[in-house]
Amino acid sequence: MPSYDYALVRAVHVPTGDAVTVGVVLSCRQARFLGVRWVEAETRRLGLDADLLARARAAFAEVARGGPGAGPVGRLPPSERFHFLTAVRSTSLQAGPVRTGLADAPEAALDRVAAQIGAVLRERPGTTETGPGV
């Protein structure tokens, strides 16, 4: 059974460190798979510009898809693009710690993780994570 790596993606108000989970990025090296799923999350309380956040999400997804539209990083293999996307940075979209799992179908695993995140966010509407590394 192939292993995969994944990280939760958070929208972050950089000056305060307040964050909310907005998606997940998952990579399976054996399957040469890299994908991202976004979840509905309340980000208005963070004070982020909605347009800026939408553009950041679109750019993040473009790098995950790869190809010429993603610039030089888009030409890298999926596993290297995953490491680029999950590198520590101080921007409005930040990936959390990388975790590992096992699954025969990485896309199904990505959908399952995204559904779990969405369910948690629906159970606790309006919650905001705080602090770096949350």
Tab-separated table of C-alpha atoms in Angstrom:
chain	number	residue	atom	x	y	z
A	1	MET	CA	0.000	0.000	0.000
A	2	PRO	CA	1.557	3.335	-1.030
A	3	SER	CA	2.260	6.003	1.556
A	4	TYR	CA	1.282	9.635	1.177
A	5	ASP	CA	2.205	12.912	2.831
A	6	TYR	CA	-0.284	15.664	3.528
A	7	ALA	CA	-0.474	19.028	5.236
A	8	LEU	CA	-3.376	21.195	6.269
A	9	VAL	CA	-3.392	24.618	4.625
A	10	ARG	CA	-4.341	27.617	6.744
A	11	ALA	CA	-5.308	31.175	5.965
A	12	VAL	CA	-3.204	33.301	8.303
A	13	HIS	CA	-3.372	36.890	9.463
A	14	VAL	CA	0.413	37.269	9.494
A	15	PRO	CA	0.730	40.154	12.016
A	16	THR	CA	-1.254	38.324	14.716
A	17	GLY	CA	-0.719	34.690	13.743
A	18	ASP	CA	-4.475	33.990	13.887
A	19	ALA	CA	-5.354	31.221	11.430
A	20	VAL	CA	-8.145	29.019	10.149
A	21	THR	CA	-7.790	25.791	8.183
A	22	VAL	CA	-8.964	26.247	4.589
A	23	GLY	CA	-7.709	23.122	2.818
A	24	VAL	CA	-5.329	20.215	2.493
A	25	VAL	CA	-2.501	19.368	0.090
A	26	LEU	CA	-1.556	15.707	-0.419
A	27	SER	CA	1.324	14.043	-2.247
A	28	CYS	CA	1.887	10.369	-3.099
A	29	ARG	CA	5.346	9.903	-4.593
A	30	GLN	CA	4.684	6.322	-5.779
A	31	ALA	CA	1.602	7.420	-7.739
A	32	ARG	CA	3.198	10.717	-8.861
A	33	PHE	CA	0.094	12.396	-7.409
A	34	LEU	CA	-0.242	15.892	-5.973
A	35	GLY	CA	-3.595	17.434	-5.197
A	36	VAL	CA	-5.240	20.148	-3.155
A	37	ARG	CA	-8.785	20.443	-1.828
A	38	TRP	CA	-10.298	23.576	-0.340
A	39	VAL	CA	-12.926	23.543	2.390
A	40	GLU	CA	-15.472	26.162	3.373
A	41	ALA	CA	-14.109	28.170	6.270
A	42	GLU	CA	-14.946	31.457	7.957
A	43	THR	CA	-11.988	33.718	7.153
A	44	ARG	CA	-13.607	37.163	7.496
A	45	ARG	CA	-12.736	37.338	11.200
A	46	LEU	CA	-9.056	37.151	10.280
A	47	GLY	CA	-9.275	40.515	8.505
A	48	LEU	CA	-7.808	39.126	5.267
A	49	ASP	CA	-8.698	40.679	1.951
A	50	ALA	CA	-11.047	38.144	0.304
A	51	ASP	CA	-9.709	38.954	-3.172
A	52	LEU	CA	-6.112	38.454	-2.056
A	53	LEU	CA	-6.985	35.152	-0.402
A	54	ALA	CA	-8.795	33.948	-3.542
A	55	ARG	CA	-5.753	34.794	-5.678
A	56	ALA	CA	-3.429	33.036	-3.211
A	57	ARG	CA	-5.609	29.911	-3.278
A	58	ALA	CA	-5.687	29.946	-7.088
A	59	ALA	CA	-1.879	30.266	-7.279
A	60	PHE	CA	-1.435	27.489	-4.690
A	61	ALA	CA	-3.726	25.183	-6.691
A	62	GLU	CA	-1.938	26.093	-9.945
A	63	VAL	CA	1.412	25.035	-8.482
A	64	ALA	CA	-0.178	21.787	-7.258
A	65	ARG	CA	-1.510	21.086	-10.784
A	66	GLY	CA	1.851	21.891	-12.357
A	67	GLY	CA	2.471	22.820	-15.948
A	68	PRO	CA	3.657	26.013	-17.641
A	69	GLY	CA	1.030	28.230	-15.987
A	70	ALA	CA	2.682	27.626	-12.611
A	71	GLY	CA	6.019	29.107	-13.670
A	72	PRO	CA	9.346	27.360	-13.073
A	73	VAL	CA	8.012	25.469	-10.033
A	74	GLY	CA	5.272	23.994	-12.228
A	75	ARG	CA	7.874	22.065	-14.200
A	76	LEU	CA	9.115	20.214	-11.107
A	77	PRO	CA	7.930	16.674	-10.317
A	78	PRO	CA	4.865	16.470	-8.028
A	79	SER	CA	6.887	15.493	-4.937
A	80	GLU	CA	9.129	18.567	-5.300
A	81	ARG	CA	6.128	20.851	-5.844
A	82	PHE	CA	4.643	19.412	-2.627
A	83	HIS	CA	7.787	20.368	-0.712
A	84	PHE	CA	7.684	23.848	-2.252
A	85	LEU	CA	4.051	24.282	-1.164
A	86	THR	CA	4.665	23.019	2.375
A	87	ALA	CA	7.849	25.020	3.021
A	88	VAL	CA	7.644	27.385	5.987
A	89	ARG	CA	6.797	30.907	4.878
A	90	SER	CA	5.153	34.038	6.172
A	91	THR	CA	2.251	34.579	3.765
A	92	SER	CA	-1.526	34.538	3.942
A	93	LEU	CA	-1.569	30.798	3.078
A	94	GLN	CA	0.636	28.530	5.169
A	95	ALA	CA	0.918	24.758	5.330
A	96	GLY	CA	1.019	23.066	8.698
A	97	PRO	CA	3.244	20.159	9.674
A	98	VAL	CA	3.497	17.324	7.154
A	99	ARG	CA	1.773	14.128	8.200
A	100	THR	CA	1.857	10.655	6.637
A	101	GLY	CA	-0.735	8.026	5.811
A	102	LEU	CA	-1.281	4.874	3.752
A	103	ALA	CA	-3.839	4.445	0.978
A	104	ASP	CA	-4.252	2.584	-2.292
A	105	ALA	CA	-5.948	5.621	-3.876
A	106	PRO	CA	-4.313	8.969	-3.024
A	107	GLU	CA	-7.109	11.051	-4.562
A	108	ALA	CA	-9.677	9.247	-2.402
A	109	ALA	CA	-7.443	9.849	0.640
A	110	LEU	CA	-7.314	13.565	-0.248
A	111	ASP	CA	-11.106	13.698	-0.512
A	112	ARG	CA	-11.457	11.864	2.827
A	113	VAL	CA	-9.085	14.239	4.673
A	114	ALA	CA	-10.828	17.291	3.165
A	115	ALA	CA	-14.239	15.903	4.183
A	116	GLN	CA	-13.001	15.338	7.748
A	117	ILE	CA	-11.694	18.912	7.931
A	118	GLY	CA	-14.981	20.256	6.560
A	119	ALA	CA	-16.956	18.248	9.122
A	120	VAL	CA	-14.862	19.595	11.999
A	121	LEU	CA	-15.271	23.174	10.746
A	122	ARG	CA	-19.054	22.722	10.453
A	123	GLU	CA	-19.183	21.392	14.035
A	124	ARG	CA	-17.281	24.443	15.321
A	125	PRO	CA	-18.394	27.330	13.074
A	126	GLY	CA	-16.496	30.572	13.449
A	127	THR	CA	-13.611	29.058	15.414
A	128	THR	CA	-10.227	30.555	14.760
A	129	GLU	CA	-6.948	28.837	15.503
A	130	THR	CA	-4.318	31.056	17.004
A	131	GLY	CA	-0.580	31.143	17.142
A	132	PRO	CA	2.106	29.795	14.848
A	133	GLY	CA	2.272	26.040	14.413
A	134	VAL	CA	-1.380	25.486	15.299
